[in-house]
Tab-separated table of N, CA and C in Angstrom:
chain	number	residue	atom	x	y	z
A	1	UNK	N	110.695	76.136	174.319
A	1	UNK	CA	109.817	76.911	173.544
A	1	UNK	C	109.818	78.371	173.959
A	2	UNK	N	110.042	78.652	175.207
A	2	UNK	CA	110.092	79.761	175.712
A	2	UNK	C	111.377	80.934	175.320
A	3	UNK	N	112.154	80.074	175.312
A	3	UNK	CA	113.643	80.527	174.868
A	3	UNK	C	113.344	81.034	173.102
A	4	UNK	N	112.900	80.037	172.158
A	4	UNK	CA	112.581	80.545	170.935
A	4	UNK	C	111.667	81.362	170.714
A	5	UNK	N	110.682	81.517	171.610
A	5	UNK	CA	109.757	82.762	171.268
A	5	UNK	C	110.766	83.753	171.500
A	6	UNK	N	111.602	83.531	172.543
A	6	UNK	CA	112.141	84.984	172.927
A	6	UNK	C	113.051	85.674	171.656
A	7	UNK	N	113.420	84.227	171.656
A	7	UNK	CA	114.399	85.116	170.211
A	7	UNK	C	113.626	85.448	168.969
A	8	UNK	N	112.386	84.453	168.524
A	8	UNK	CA	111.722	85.177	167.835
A	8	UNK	C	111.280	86.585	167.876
A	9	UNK	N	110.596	86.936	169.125
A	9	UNK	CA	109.899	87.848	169.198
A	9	UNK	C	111.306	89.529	169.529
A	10	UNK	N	112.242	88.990	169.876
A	10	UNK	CA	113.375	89.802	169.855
A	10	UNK	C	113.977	90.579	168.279
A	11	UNK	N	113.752	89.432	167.946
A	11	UNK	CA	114.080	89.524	166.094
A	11	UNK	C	113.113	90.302	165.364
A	12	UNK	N	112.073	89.422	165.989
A	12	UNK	CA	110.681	90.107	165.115
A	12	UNK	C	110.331	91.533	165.684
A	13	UNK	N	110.866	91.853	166.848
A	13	UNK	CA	110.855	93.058	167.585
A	13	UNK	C	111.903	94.378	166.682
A	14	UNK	N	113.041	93.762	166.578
A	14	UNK	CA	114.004	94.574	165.676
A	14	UNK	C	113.490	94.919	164.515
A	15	UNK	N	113.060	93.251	163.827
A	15	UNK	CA	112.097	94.086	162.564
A	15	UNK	C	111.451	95.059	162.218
A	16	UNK	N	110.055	94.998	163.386
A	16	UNK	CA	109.244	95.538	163.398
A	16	UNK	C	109.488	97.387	163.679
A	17	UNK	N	110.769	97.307	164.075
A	17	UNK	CA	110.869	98.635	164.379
A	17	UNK	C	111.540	99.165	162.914
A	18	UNK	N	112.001	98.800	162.165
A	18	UNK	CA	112.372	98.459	160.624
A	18	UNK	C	111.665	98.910	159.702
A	19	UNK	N	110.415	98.604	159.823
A	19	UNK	CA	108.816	98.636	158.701
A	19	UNK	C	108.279	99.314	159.950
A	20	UNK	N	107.801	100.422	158.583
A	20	UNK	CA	106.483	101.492	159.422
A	20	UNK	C	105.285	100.603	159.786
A	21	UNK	N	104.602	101.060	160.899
A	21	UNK	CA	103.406	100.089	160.690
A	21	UNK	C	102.215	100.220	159.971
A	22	UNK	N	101.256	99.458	160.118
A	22	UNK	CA	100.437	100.061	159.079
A	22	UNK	C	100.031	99.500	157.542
A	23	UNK	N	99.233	99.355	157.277
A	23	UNK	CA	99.647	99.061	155.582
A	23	UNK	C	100.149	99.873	154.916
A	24	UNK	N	101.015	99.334	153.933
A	24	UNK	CA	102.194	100.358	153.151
A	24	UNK	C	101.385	100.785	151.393
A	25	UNK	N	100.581	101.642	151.264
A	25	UNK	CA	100.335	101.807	149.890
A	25	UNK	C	100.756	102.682	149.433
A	26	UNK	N	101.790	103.267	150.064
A	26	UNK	CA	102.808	104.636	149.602
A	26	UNK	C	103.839	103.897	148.622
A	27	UNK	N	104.277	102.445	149.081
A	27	UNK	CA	105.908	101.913	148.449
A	27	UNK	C	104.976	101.351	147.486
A	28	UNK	N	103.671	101.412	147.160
A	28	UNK	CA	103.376	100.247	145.911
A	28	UNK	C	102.792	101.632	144.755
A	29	UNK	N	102.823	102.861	145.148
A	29	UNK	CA	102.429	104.067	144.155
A	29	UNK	C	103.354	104.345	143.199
A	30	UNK	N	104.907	104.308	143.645
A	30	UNK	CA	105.685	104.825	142.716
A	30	UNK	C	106.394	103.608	141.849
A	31	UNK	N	105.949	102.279	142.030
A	31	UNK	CA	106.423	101.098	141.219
A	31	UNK	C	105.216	100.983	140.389
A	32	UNK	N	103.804	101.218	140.832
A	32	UNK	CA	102.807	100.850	139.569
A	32	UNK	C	103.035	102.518	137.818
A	33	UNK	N	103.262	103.559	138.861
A	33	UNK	CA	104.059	104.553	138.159
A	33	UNK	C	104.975	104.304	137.190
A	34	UNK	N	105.845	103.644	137.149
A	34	UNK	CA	106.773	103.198	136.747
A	34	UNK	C	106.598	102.288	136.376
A	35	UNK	N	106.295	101.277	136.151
A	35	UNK	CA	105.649	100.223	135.286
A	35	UNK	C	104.725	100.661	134.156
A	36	UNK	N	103.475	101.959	134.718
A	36	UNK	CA	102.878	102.696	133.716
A	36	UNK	C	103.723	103.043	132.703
A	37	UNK	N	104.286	104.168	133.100
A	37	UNK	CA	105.546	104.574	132.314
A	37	UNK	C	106.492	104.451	131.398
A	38	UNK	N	106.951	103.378	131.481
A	38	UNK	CA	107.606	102.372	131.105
A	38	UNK	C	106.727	101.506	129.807
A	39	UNK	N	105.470	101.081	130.442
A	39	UNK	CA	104.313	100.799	129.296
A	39	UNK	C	104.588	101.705	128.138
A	40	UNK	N	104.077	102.867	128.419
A	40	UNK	CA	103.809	104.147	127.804
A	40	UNK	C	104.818	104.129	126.774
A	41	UNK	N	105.523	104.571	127.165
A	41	UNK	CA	107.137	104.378	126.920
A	41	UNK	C	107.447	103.538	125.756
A	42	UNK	N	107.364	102.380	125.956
A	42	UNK	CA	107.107	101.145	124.977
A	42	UNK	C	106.456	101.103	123.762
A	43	UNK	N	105.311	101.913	124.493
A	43	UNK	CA	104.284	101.964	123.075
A	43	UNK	C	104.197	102.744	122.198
A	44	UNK	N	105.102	104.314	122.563
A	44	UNK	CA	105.110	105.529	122.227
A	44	UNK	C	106.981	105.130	120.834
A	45	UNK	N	107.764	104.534	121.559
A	45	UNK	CA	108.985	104.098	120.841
A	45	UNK	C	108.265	103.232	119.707
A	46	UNK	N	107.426	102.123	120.456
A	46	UNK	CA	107.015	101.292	118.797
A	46	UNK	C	106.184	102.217	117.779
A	47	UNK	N	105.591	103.036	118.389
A	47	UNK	CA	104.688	103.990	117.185
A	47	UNK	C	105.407	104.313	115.861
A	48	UNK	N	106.832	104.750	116.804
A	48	UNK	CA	107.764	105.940	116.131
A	48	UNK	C	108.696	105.083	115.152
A	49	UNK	N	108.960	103.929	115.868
A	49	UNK	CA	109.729	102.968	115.264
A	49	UNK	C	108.869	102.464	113.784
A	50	UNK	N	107.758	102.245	114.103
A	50	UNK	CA	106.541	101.705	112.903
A	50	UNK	C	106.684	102.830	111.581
A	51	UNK	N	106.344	103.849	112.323
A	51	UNK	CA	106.040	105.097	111.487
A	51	UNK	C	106.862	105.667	110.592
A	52	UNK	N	108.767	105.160	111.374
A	52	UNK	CA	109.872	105.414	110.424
A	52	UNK	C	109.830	104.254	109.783
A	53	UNK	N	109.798	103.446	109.901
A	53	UNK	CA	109.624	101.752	108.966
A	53	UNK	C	108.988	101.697	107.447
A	54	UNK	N	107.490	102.545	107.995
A	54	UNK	CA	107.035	102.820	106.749
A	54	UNK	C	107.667	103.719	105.734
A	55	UNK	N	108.143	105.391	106.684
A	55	UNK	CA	108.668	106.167	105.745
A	55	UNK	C	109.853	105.311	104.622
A	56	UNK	N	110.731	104.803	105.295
A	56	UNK	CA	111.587	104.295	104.557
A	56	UNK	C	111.397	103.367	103.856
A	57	UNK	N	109.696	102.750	103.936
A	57	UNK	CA	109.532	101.565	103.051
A	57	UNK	C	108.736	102.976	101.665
A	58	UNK	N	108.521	103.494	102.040
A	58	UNK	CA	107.856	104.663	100.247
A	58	UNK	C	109.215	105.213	99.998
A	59	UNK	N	109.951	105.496	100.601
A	59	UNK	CA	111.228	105.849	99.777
A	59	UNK	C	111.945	104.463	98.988
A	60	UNK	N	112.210	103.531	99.617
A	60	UNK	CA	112.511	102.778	98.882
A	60	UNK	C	111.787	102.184	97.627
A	61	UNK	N	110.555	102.660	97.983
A	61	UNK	CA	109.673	101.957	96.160
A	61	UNK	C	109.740	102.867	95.767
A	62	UNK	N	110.018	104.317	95.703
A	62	UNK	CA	109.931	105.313	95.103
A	62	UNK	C	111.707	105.348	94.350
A	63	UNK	N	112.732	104.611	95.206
A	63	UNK	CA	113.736	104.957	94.288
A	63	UNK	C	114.063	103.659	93.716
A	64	UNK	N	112.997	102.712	93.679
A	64	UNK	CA	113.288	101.629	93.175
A	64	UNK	C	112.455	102.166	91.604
A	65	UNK	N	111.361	102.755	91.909
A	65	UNK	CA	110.282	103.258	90.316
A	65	UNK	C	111.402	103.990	89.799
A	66	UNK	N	112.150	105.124	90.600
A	66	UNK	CA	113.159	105.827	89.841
A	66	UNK	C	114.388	104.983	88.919
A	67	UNK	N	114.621	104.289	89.201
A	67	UNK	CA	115.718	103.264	89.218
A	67	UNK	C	115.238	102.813	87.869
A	68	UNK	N	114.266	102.409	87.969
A	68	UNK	CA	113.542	101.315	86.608
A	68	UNK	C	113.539	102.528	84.949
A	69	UNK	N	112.677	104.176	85.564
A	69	UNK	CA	113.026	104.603	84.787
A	69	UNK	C	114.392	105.246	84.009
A	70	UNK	N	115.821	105.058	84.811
A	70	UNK	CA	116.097	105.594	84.149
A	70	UNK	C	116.862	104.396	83.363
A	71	UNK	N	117.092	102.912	84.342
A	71	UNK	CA	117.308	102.147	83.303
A	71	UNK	C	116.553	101.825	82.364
A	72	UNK	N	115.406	102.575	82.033
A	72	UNK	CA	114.431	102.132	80.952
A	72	UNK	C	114.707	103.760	79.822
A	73	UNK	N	115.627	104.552	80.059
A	73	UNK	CA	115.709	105.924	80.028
A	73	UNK	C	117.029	105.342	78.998
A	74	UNK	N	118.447	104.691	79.898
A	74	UNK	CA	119.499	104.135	79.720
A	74	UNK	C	119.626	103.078	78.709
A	75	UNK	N	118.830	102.319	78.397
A	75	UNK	CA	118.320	101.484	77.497
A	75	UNK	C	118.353	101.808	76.090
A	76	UNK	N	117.170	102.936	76.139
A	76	UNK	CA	116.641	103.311	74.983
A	76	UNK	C	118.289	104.027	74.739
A	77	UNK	N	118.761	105.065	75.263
A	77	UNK	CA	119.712	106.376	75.061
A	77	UNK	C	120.771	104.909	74.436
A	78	UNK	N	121.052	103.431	74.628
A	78	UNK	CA	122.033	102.899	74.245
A	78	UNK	C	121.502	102.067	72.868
A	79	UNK	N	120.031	101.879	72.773
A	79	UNK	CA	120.103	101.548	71.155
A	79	UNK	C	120.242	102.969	70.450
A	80	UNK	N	120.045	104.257	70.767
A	80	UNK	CA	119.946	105.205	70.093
A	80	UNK	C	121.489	105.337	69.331
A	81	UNK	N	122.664	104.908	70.791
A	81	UNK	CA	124.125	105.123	70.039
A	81	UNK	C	124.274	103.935	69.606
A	82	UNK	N	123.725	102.952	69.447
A	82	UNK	CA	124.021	101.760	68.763
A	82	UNK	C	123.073	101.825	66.962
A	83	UNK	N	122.158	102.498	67.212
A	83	UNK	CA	121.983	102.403	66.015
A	83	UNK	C	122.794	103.658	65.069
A	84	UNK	N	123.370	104.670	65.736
A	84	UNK	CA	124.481	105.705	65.149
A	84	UNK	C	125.280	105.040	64.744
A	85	UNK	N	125.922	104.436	65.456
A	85	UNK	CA	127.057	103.520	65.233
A	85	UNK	C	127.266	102.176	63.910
A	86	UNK	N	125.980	101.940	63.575
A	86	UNK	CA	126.189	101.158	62.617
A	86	UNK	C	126.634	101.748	61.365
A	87	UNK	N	127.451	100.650	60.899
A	87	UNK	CA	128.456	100.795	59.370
A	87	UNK	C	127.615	101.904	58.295
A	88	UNK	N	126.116	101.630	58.136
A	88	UNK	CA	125.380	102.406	57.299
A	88	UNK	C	125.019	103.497	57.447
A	89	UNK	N	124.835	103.493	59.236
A	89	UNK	CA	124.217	104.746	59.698
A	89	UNK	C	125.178	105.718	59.527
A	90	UNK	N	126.577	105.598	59.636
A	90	UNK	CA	128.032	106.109	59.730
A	90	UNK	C	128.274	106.539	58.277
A	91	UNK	N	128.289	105.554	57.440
A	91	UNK	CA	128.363	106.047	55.969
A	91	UNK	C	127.514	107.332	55.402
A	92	UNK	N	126.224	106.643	55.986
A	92	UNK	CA	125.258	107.995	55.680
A	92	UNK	C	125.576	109.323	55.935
A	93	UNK	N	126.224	109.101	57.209
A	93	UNK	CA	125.945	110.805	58.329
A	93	UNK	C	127.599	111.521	57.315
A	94	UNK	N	128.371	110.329	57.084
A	94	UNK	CA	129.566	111.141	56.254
A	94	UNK	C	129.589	111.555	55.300
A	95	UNK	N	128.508	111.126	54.475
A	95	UNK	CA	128.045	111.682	53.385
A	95	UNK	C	127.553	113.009	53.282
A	96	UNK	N	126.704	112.794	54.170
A	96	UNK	CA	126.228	113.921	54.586
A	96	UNK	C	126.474	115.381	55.065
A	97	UNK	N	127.945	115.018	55.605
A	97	UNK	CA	129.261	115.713	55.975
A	97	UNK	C	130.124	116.423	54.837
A	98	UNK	N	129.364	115.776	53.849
A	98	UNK	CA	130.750	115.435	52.220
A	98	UNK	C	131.989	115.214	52.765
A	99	UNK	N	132.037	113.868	53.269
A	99	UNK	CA	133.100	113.352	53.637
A	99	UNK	C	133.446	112.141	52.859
A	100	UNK	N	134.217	111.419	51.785
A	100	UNK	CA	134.468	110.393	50.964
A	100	UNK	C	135.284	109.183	51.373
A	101	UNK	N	134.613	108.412	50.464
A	101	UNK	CA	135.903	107.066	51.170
A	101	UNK	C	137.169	106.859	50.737
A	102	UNK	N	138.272	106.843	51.924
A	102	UNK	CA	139.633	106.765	51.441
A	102	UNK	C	140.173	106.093	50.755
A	103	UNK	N	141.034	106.516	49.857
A	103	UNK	CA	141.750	105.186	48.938
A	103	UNK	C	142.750	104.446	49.851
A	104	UNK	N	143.416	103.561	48.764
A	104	UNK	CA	144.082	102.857	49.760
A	104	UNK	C	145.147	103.403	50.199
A	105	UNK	N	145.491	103.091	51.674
A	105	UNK	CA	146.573	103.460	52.703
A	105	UNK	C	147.478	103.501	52.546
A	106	UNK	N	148.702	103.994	52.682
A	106	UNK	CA	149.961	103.988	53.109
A	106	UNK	C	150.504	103.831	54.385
A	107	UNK	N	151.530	102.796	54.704
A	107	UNK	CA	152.076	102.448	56.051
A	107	UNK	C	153.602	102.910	55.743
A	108	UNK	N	153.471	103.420	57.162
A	108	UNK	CA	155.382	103.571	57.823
A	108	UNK	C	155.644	102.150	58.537
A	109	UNK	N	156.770	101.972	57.907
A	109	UNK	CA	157.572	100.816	58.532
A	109	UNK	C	158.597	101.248	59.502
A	110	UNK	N	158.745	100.512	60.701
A	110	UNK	CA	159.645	101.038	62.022
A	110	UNK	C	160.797	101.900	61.114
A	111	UNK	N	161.172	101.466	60.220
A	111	UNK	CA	162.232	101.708	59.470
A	111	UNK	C	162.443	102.720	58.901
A	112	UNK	N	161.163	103.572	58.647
A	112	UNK	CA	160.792	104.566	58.253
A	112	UNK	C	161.211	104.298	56.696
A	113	UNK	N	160.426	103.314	55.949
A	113	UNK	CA	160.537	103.130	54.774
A	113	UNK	C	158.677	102.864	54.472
A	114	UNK	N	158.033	103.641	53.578
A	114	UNK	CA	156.967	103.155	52.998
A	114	UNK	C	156.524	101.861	52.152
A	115	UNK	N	155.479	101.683	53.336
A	115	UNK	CA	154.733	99.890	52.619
A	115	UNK	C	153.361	100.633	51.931
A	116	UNK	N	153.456	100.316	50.424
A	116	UNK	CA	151.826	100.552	49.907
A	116	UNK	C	152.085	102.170	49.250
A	117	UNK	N	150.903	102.235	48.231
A	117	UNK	CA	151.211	103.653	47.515
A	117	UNK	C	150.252	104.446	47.735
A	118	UNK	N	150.266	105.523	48.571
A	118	UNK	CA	148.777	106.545	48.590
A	118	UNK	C	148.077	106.899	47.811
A	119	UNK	N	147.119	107.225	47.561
A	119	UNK	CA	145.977	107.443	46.709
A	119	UNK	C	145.168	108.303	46.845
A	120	UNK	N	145.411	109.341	45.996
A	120	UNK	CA	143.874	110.811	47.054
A	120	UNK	C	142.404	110.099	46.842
A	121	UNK	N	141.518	110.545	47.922
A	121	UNK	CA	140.540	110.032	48.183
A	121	UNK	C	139.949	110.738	46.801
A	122	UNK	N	138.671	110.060	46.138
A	122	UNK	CA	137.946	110.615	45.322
A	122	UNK	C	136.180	110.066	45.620
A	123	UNK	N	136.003	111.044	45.308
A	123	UNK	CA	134.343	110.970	45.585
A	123	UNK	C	133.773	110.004	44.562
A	124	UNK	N	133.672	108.773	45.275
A	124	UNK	CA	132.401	107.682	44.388
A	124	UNK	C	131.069	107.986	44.217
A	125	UNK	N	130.451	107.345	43.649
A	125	UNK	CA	129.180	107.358	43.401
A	125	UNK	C	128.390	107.636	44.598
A	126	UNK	N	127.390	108.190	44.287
A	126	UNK	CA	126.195	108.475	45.096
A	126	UNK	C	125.705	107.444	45.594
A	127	UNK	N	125.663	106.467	46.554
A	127	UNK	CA	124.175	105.567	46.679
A	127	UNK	C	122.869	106.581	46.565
A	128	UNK	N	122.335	105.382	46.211
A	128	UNK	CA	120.720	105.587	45.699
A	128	UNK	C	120.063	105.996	47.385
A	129	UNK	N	118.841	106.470	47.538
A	129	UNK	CA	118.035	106.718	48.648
A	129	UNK	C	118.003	105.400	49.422
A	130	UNK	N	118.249	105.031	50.436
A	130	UNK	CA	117.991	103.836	51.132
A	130	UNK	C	116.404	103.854	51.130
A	131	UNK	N	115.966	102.595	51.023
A	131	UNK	CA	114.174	102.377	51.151
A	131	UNK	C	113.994	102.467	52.795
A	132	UNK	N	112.507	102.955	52.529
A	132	UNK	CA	112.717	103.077	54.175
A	132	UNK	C	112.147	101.738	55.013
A	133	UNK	N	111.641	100.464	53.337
A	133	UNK	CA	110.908	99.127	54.430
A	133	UNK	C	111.963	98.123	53.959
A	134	UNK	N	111.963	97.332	54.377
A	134	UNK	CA	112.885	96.121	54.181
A	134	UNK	C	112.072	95.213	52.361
A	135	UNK	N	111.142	95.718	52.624
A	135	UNK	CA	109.988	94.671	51.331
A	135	UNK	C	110.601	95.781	50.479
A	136	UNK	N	110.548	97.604	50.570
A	136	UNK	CA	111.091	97.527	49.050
A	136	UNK	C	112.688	97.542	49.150
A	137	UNK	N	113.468	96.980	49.630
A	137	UNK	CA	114.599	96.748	49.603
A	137	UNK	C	114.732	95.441	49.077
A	138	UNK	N	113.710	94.886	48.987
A	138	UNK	CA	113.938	93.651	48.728
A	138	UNK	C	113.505	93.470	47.146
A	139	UNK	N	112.423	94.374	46.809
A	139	UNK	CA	111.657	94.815	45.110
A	139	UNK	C	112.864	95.549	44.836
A	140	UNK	N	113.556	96.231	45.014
A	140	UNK	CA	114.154	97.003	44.159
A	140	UNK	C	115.623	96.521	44.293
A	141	UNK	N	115.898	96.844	42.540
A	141	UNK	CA	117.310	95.991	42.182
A	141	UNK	C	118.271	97.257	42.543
A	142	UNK	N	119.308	96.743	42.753
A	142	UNK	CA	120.913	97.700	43.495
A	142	UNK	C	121.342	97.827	42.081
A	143	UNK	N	121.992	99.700	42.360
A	143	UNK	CA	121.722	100.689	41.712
A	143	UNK	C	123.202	100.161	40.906
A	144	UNK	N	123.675	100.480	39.465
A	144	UNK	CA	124.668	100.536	38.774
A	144	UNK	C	125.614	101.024	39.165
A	145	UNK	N	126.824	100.734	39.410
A	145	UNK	CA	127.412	102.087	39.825
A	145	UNK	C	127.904	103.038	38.501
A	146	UNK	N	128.297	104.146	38.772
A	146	UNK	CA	128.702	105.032	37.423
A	146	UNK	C	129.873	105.819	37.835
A	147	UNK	N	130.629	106.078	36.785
A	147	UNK	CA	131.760	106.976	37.262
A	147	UNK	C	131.382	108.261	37.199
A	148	UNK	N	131.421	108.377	38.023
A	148	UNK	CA	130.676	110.511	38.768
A	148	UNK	C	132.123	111.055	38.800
A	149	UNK	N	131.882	112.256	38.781
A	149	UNK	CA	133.168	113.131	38.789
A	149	UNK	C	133.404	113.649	40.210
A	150	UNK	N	134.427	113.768	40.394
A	150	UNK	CA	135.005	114.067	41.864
A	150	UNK	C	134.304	115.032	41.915
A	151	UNK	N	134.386	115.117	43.632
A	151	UNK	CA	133.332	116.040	44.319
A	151	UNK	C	134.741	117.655	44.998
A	152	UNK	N	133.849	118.671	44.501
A	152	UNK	CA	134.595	119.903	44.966
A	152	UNK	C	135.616	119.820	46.014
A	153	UNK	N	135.144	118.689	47.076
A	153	UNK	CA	135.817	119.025	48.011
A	153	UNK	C	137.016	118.123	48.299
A	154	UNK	N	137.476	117.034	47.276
A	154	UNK	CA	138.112	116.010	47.173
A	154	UNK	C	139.288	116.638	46.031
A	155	UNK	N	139.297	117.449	44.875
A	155	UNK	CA	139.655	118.472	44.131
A	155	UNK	C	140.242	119.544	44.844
A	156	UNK	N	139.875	119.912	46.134
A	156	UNK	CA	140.478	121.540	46.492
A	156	UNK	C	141.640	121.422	46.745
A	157	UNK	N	142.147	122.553	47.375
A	157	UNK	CA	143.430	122.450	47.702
A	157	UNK	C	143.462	122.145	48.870
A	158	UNK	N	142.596	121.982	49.401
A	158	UNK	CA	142.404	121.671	51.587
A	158	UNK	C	142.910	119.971	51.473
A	159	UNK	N	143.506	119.288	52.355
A	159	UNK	CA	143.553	117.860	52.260
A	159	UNK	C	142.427	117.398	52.780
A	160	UNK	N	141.809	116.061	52.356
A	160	UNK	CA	140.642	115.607	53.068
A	160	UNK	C	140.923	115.054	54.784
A	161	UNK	N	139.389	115.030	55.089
A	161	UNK	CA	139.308	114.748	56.484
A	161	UNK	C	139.801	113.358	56.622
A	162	UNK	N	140.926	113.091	57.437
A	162	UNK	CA	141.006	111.742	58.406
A	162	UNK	C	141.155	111.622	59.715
A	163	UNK	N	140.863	110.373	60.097
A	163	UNK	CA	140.343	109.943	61.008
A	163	UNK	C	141.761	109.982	62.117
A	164	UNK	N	141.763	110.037	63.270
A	164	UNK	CA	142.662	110.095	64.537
A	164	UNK	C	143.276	108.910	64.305
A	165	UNK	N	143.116	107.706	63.875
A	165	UNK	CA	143.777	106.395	64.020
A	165	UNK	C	142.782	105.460	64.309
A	166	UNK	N	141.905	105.785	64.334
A	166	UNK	CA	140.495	104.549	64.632
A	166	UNK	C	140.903	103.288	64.286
């Protein structure tokens, strides 16, 4: 027993010269520091983190509202060319143009021999006013047609307007 104290107390002697004596509340100041810190730290990143979370959550409903209007913008702008585009609406606006409907066509054959006999366009009849409800379209009987006399501009010497190849 004597022998192990010695080496204990030899050991524990080396130690002791190792560690200041004393209680140590100097080595436990700069770890509760740092643990503060670190807290801080933590809480100050989640703020920032939160705070951009939101920003980017109002931008995103804001370009999602944008989004809606202009496909609601895009919508409308495509019945607008869809209703241009119809057969009547088209007839109308060429009329309107004094533009007439073509007679019948003439084709080139690879051969360069003509299929079909041309025909100068001549100005038909007027349609009547389109109704503007479907009920009096439906009361009122479709107009006679009459033979009208060619229109000035089907007569001149200018050739009439055609189309690119549509």
């Amino acid at each position: 027993m004597t022998r192990t104290a010695e080496q204990t107390k030899g050991r524990a002697g080396r130690l002791t010269r190792l560690m200041p004596a004393g209680p140590s509340t100097a080595a436990r100041t700069p770890f509760v520091l740092l643990v503060v810190l670190l807290l801080a730290g933590g809480l100050i990143s989640l703020l920032l983190l939160n705070s951009a979370l939101n920003e980017g959550s109002f931008k995103l409903s804001k370009l999602k509202r944008e989004t809606t209007e202009l496909t609601d913008e895009q919508q409308a702008l495509q019945r607008d060319v869809d209703s241009y585009s119809q057969p009547d609406a088209l007839e109308r606006r060429a009329r309107q143009l004094g533009m007439v409907p073509g007679g019948n066509p003439a084709f080139l054959n690879p051969d360069g021999t003509v299929r079909g006999v041309p025909e100068r366009a001549t100005a038909g009849p007027s349609p009547a006013v389109a109704p503007t409800s479907e009920a009096n379209a439906a009361t009122t009987a479709p107009a006679e047609p009459s033979a009208a006399a060619p229109s000035p501009t089907a007569t001149s010497t200018t050739p009439p307007p055609t189309s690119p190849g549509r």
